[in-house]
mmCIF file of C-alpha atoms in Angstrom:
data_model
loop_
_atom_site.group_PDB
_atom_site.id
_atom_site.type_symbol
_atom_site.label_atom_id
_atom_site.label_comp_id
_atom_site.label_asym_id
_atom_site.label_seq_id
_atom_site.Cartn_x
_atom_site.Cartn_y
_atom_site.Cartn_z
ATOM 1 C CA UNK A 486 18.287 7.326 15.500
ATOM 2 C CA UNK A 487 19.881 3.999 14.666
ATOM 3 C CA UNK A 488 23.729 3.407 14.831
ATOM 4 C CA UNK A 489 24.025 4.494 11.110
ATOM 5 C CA UNK A 490 22.780 7.932 11.824
ATOM 6 C CA UNK A 491 19.921 7.891 9.496
ATOM 7 C CA UNK A 492 16.147 7.896 10.375
ATOM 8 C CA UNK A 493 14.808 4.841 11.997
ATOM 9 C CA UNK A 494 13.037 2.336 9.704
ATOM 10 C CA UNK A 495 9.318 2.543 10.062
ATOM 11 C CA UNK A 496 7.480 -0.048 12.116
ATOM 12 C CA UNK A 497 4.367 -0.882 10.072
ATOM 13 C CA UNK A 498 1.663 -3.503 9.521
ATOM 14 C CA UNK A 499 -0.156 -3.719 6.188
ATOM 15 C CA UNK A 500 -3.531 -5.409 5.646
ATOM 16 C CA UNK A 501 -4.712 -6.105 2.089
ATOM 17 C CA UNK A 502 -8.397 -7.064 1.224
ATOM 18 C CA UNK A 503 -10.269 -7.504 -1.949
ATOM 19 C CA UNK A 504 -13.564 -5.589 -1.589
ATOM 20 C CA UNK A 505 -15.184 -6.943 -4.726
ATOM 21 C CA UNK A 506 -14.343 -9.142 -7.729
ATOM 22 C CA UNK A 507 -15.908 -9.560 -11.099
ATOM 23 C CA UNK A 508 -14.805 -11.394 -14.290
ATOM 24 C CA UNK A 509 -11.268 -10.038 -14.779
ATOM 25 C CA UNK A 510 -11.523 -6.989 -12.487
ATOM 26 C CA UNK A 511 -11.524 -6.348 -8.742
ATOM 27 C CA UNK A 512 -11.341 -3.538 -6.145
ATOM 28 C CA UNK A 513 -8.972 -3.912 -3.371
ATOM 29 C CA UNK A 514 -7.718 -1.782 -0.414
ATOM 30 C CA UNK A 515 -4.574 -1.671 1.694
ATOM 31 C CA UNK A 516 -4.424 -0.267 5.271
ATOM 32 C CA UNK A 517 -1.011 0.769 6.354
ATOM 33 C CA UNK A 518 -0.634 1.144 10.147
ATOM 34 C CA UNK A 519 2.213 2.662 12.099
ATOM 35 C CA UNK A 520 3.137 0.253 14.876
ATOM 36 C CA UNK A 521 6.031 2.296 16.030
ATOM 37 C CA UNK A 522 6.583 5.077 18.326
ATOM 38 C CA UNK A 523 7.636 7.819 15.805
ATOM 39 C CA UNK A 524 5.570 9.326 12.928
ATOM 40 C CA UNK A 525 6.090 8.059 9.426
ATOM 41 C CA UNK A 526 6.723 11.244 7.529
ATOM 42 C CA UNK A 527 6.281 10.628 3.684
ATOM 43 C CA UNK A 528 5.721 6.994 2.861
ATOM 44 C CA UNK A 529 6.051 4.687 -0.178
ATOM 45 C CA UNK A 530 4.261 1.423 0.079
ATOM 46 C CA UNK A 531 5.548 -1.374 -2.262
ATOM 47 C CA UNK A 532 4.360 -4.765 -3.046
ATOM 48 C CA UNK A 533 4.296 -7.255 -5.966
ATOM 49 C CA UNK A 534 1.527 -9.079 -7.656
ATOM 50 C CA UNK A 535 2.167 -12.805 -8.450
ATOM 51 C CA UNK A 536 -0.433 -13.474 -11.116
ATOM 52 C CA UNK A 537 -0.236 -10.619 -13.623
ATOM 53 C CA UNK A 538 -2.658 -8.326 -11.961
ATOM 54 C CA UNK A 539 -2.510 -4.632 -12.938
ATOM 55 C CA UNK A 540 -3.593 -1.489 -10.975
ATOM 56 C CA UNK A 541 -5.988 0.384 -13.299
ATOM 57 C CA UNK A 542 -7.171 3.210 -11.054
ATOM 58 C CA UNK A 543 -6.263 4.212 -7.590
ATOM 59 C CA UNK A 544 -7.251 6.541 -4.795
ATOM 60 C CA UNK A 545 -5.770 8.107 -1.651
ATOM 61 C CA UNK A 546 -2.232 7.572 -3.023
ATOM 62 C CA UNK A 547 -0.117 8.129 -6.151
ATOM 63 C CA UNK A 548 -0.077 4.723 -7.768
ATOM 64 C CA UNK A 549 2.525 3.338 -10.179
ATOM 65 C CA UNK A 550 3.331 -0.165 -11.497
ATOM 66 C CA UNK A 551 6.277 -1.675 -13.320
ATOM 67 C CA UNK A 552 5.699 -5.264 -14.250
ATOM 68 C CA UNK A 553 4.544 -7.012 -11.096
ATOM 69 C CA UNK A 554 5.870 -4.290 -8.846
ATOM 70 C CA UNK A 555 3.376 -1.839 -7.447
ATOM 71 C CA UNK A 556 4.202 1.450 -5.554
ATOM 72 C CA UNK A 557 1.768 3.626 -3.725
ATOM 73 C CA UNK A 558 3.142 7.053 -2.544
ATOM 74 C CA UNK A 559 1.520 9.393 -0.008
ATOM 75 C CA UNK A 560 -0.469 12.496 -1.120
ATOM 76 C CA UNK A 561 0.032 15.877 0.512
ATOM 77 C CA UNK A 562 -2.925 15.346 2.870
ATOM 78 C CA UNK A 563 -1.967 11.855 4.167
ATOM 79 C CA UNK A 564 1.809 12.400 4.280
ATOM 80 C CA UNK A 565 2.133 11.625 7.981
ATOM 81 C CA UNK A 566 1.071 8.379 9.657
ATOM 82 C CA UNK A 567 1.118 9.148 13.353
ATOM 83 C CA UNK A 568 2.159 6.322 15.921
ATOM 84 C CA UNK A 569 -0.885 4.076 16.349
ATOM 85 C CA UNK A 570 -2.617 5.573 13.208
ATOM 86 C CA UNK A 571 -3.274 4.301 9.772
ATOM 87 C CA UNK A 572 -4.059 5.215 6.266
ATOM 88 C CA UNK A 573 -6.295 3.251 3.953
ATOM 89 C CA UNK A 574 -5.711 3.357 0.137
ATOM 90 C CA UNK A 575 -7.415 1.583 -2.642
ATOM 91 C CA UNK A 576 -7.460 0.664 -6.260
ATOM 92 C CA UNK A 577 -9.384 -1.043 -9.058
ATOM 93 C CA UNK A 578 -7.414 -3.667 -10.840
ATOM 94 C CA UNK A 579 -7.452 -6.138 -13.603
ATOM 95 C CA UNK A 580 -6.488 -9.842 -13.533
ATOM 96 C CA UNK A 581 -6.594 -12.817 -15.798
ATOM 97 C CA UNK A 582 -8.951 -14.643 -13.443
ATOM 98 C CA UNK A 583 -6.563 -15.607 -10.709
ATOM 99 C CA UNK A 584 -6.122 -13.019 -8.087
ATOM 100 C CA UNK A 585 -3.937 -14.085 -5.122
ATOM 101 C CA UNK A 586 -3.029 -11.365 -2.552
ATOM 102 C CA UNK A 587 0.477 -9.925 -2.403
ATOM 103 C CA UNK A 588 2.514 -11.690 0.231
ATOM 104 C CA UNK A 589 4.942 -9.013 1.350
ATOM 105 C CA UNK A 590 4.727 -5.265 1.885
ATOM 106 C CA UNK A 591 7.307 -2.583 2.596
ATOM 107 C CA UNK A 592 7.068 1.043 3.679
ATOM 108 C CA UNK A 593 10.159 3.163 2.869
ATOM 109 C CA UNK A 594 12.107 0.010 2.272
ATOM 110 C CA UNK A 595 11.348 -1.689 5.691
ATOM 111 C CA UNK A 596 9.384 -4.810 5.750
ATOM 112 C CA UNK A 597 5.775 -4.489 7.262
ATOM 113 C CA UNK A 598 4.009 -7.148 9.258
ATOM 114 C CA UNK A 599 1.115 -8.722 7.312
ATOM 115 C CA UNK A 600 -2.300 -8.227 8.855
#
């Protein structure tokens, strides 16, 4: 445990990719990898869109969005990401045409390395 006595911040990497894009819609996925030595028990991935994109339907996570800020939370069956393991989640989204990828990701408040 860190000096503060709470659980250690997760060590993670996040990879974002657009699988397909059409007109004003797209399908994307995010792979969250545990790069640490302890399991990540329960996770909340957060990122922000920069061009007005919206999540319209998601899978493998509970998705929510407020303005540009997106949160994806684990489901019961993918609650734990073991060391060296990963989880892949995805969504359909809408955009006004421009669709730049998010530039920063956090898991449980800790910054993830971009992949």
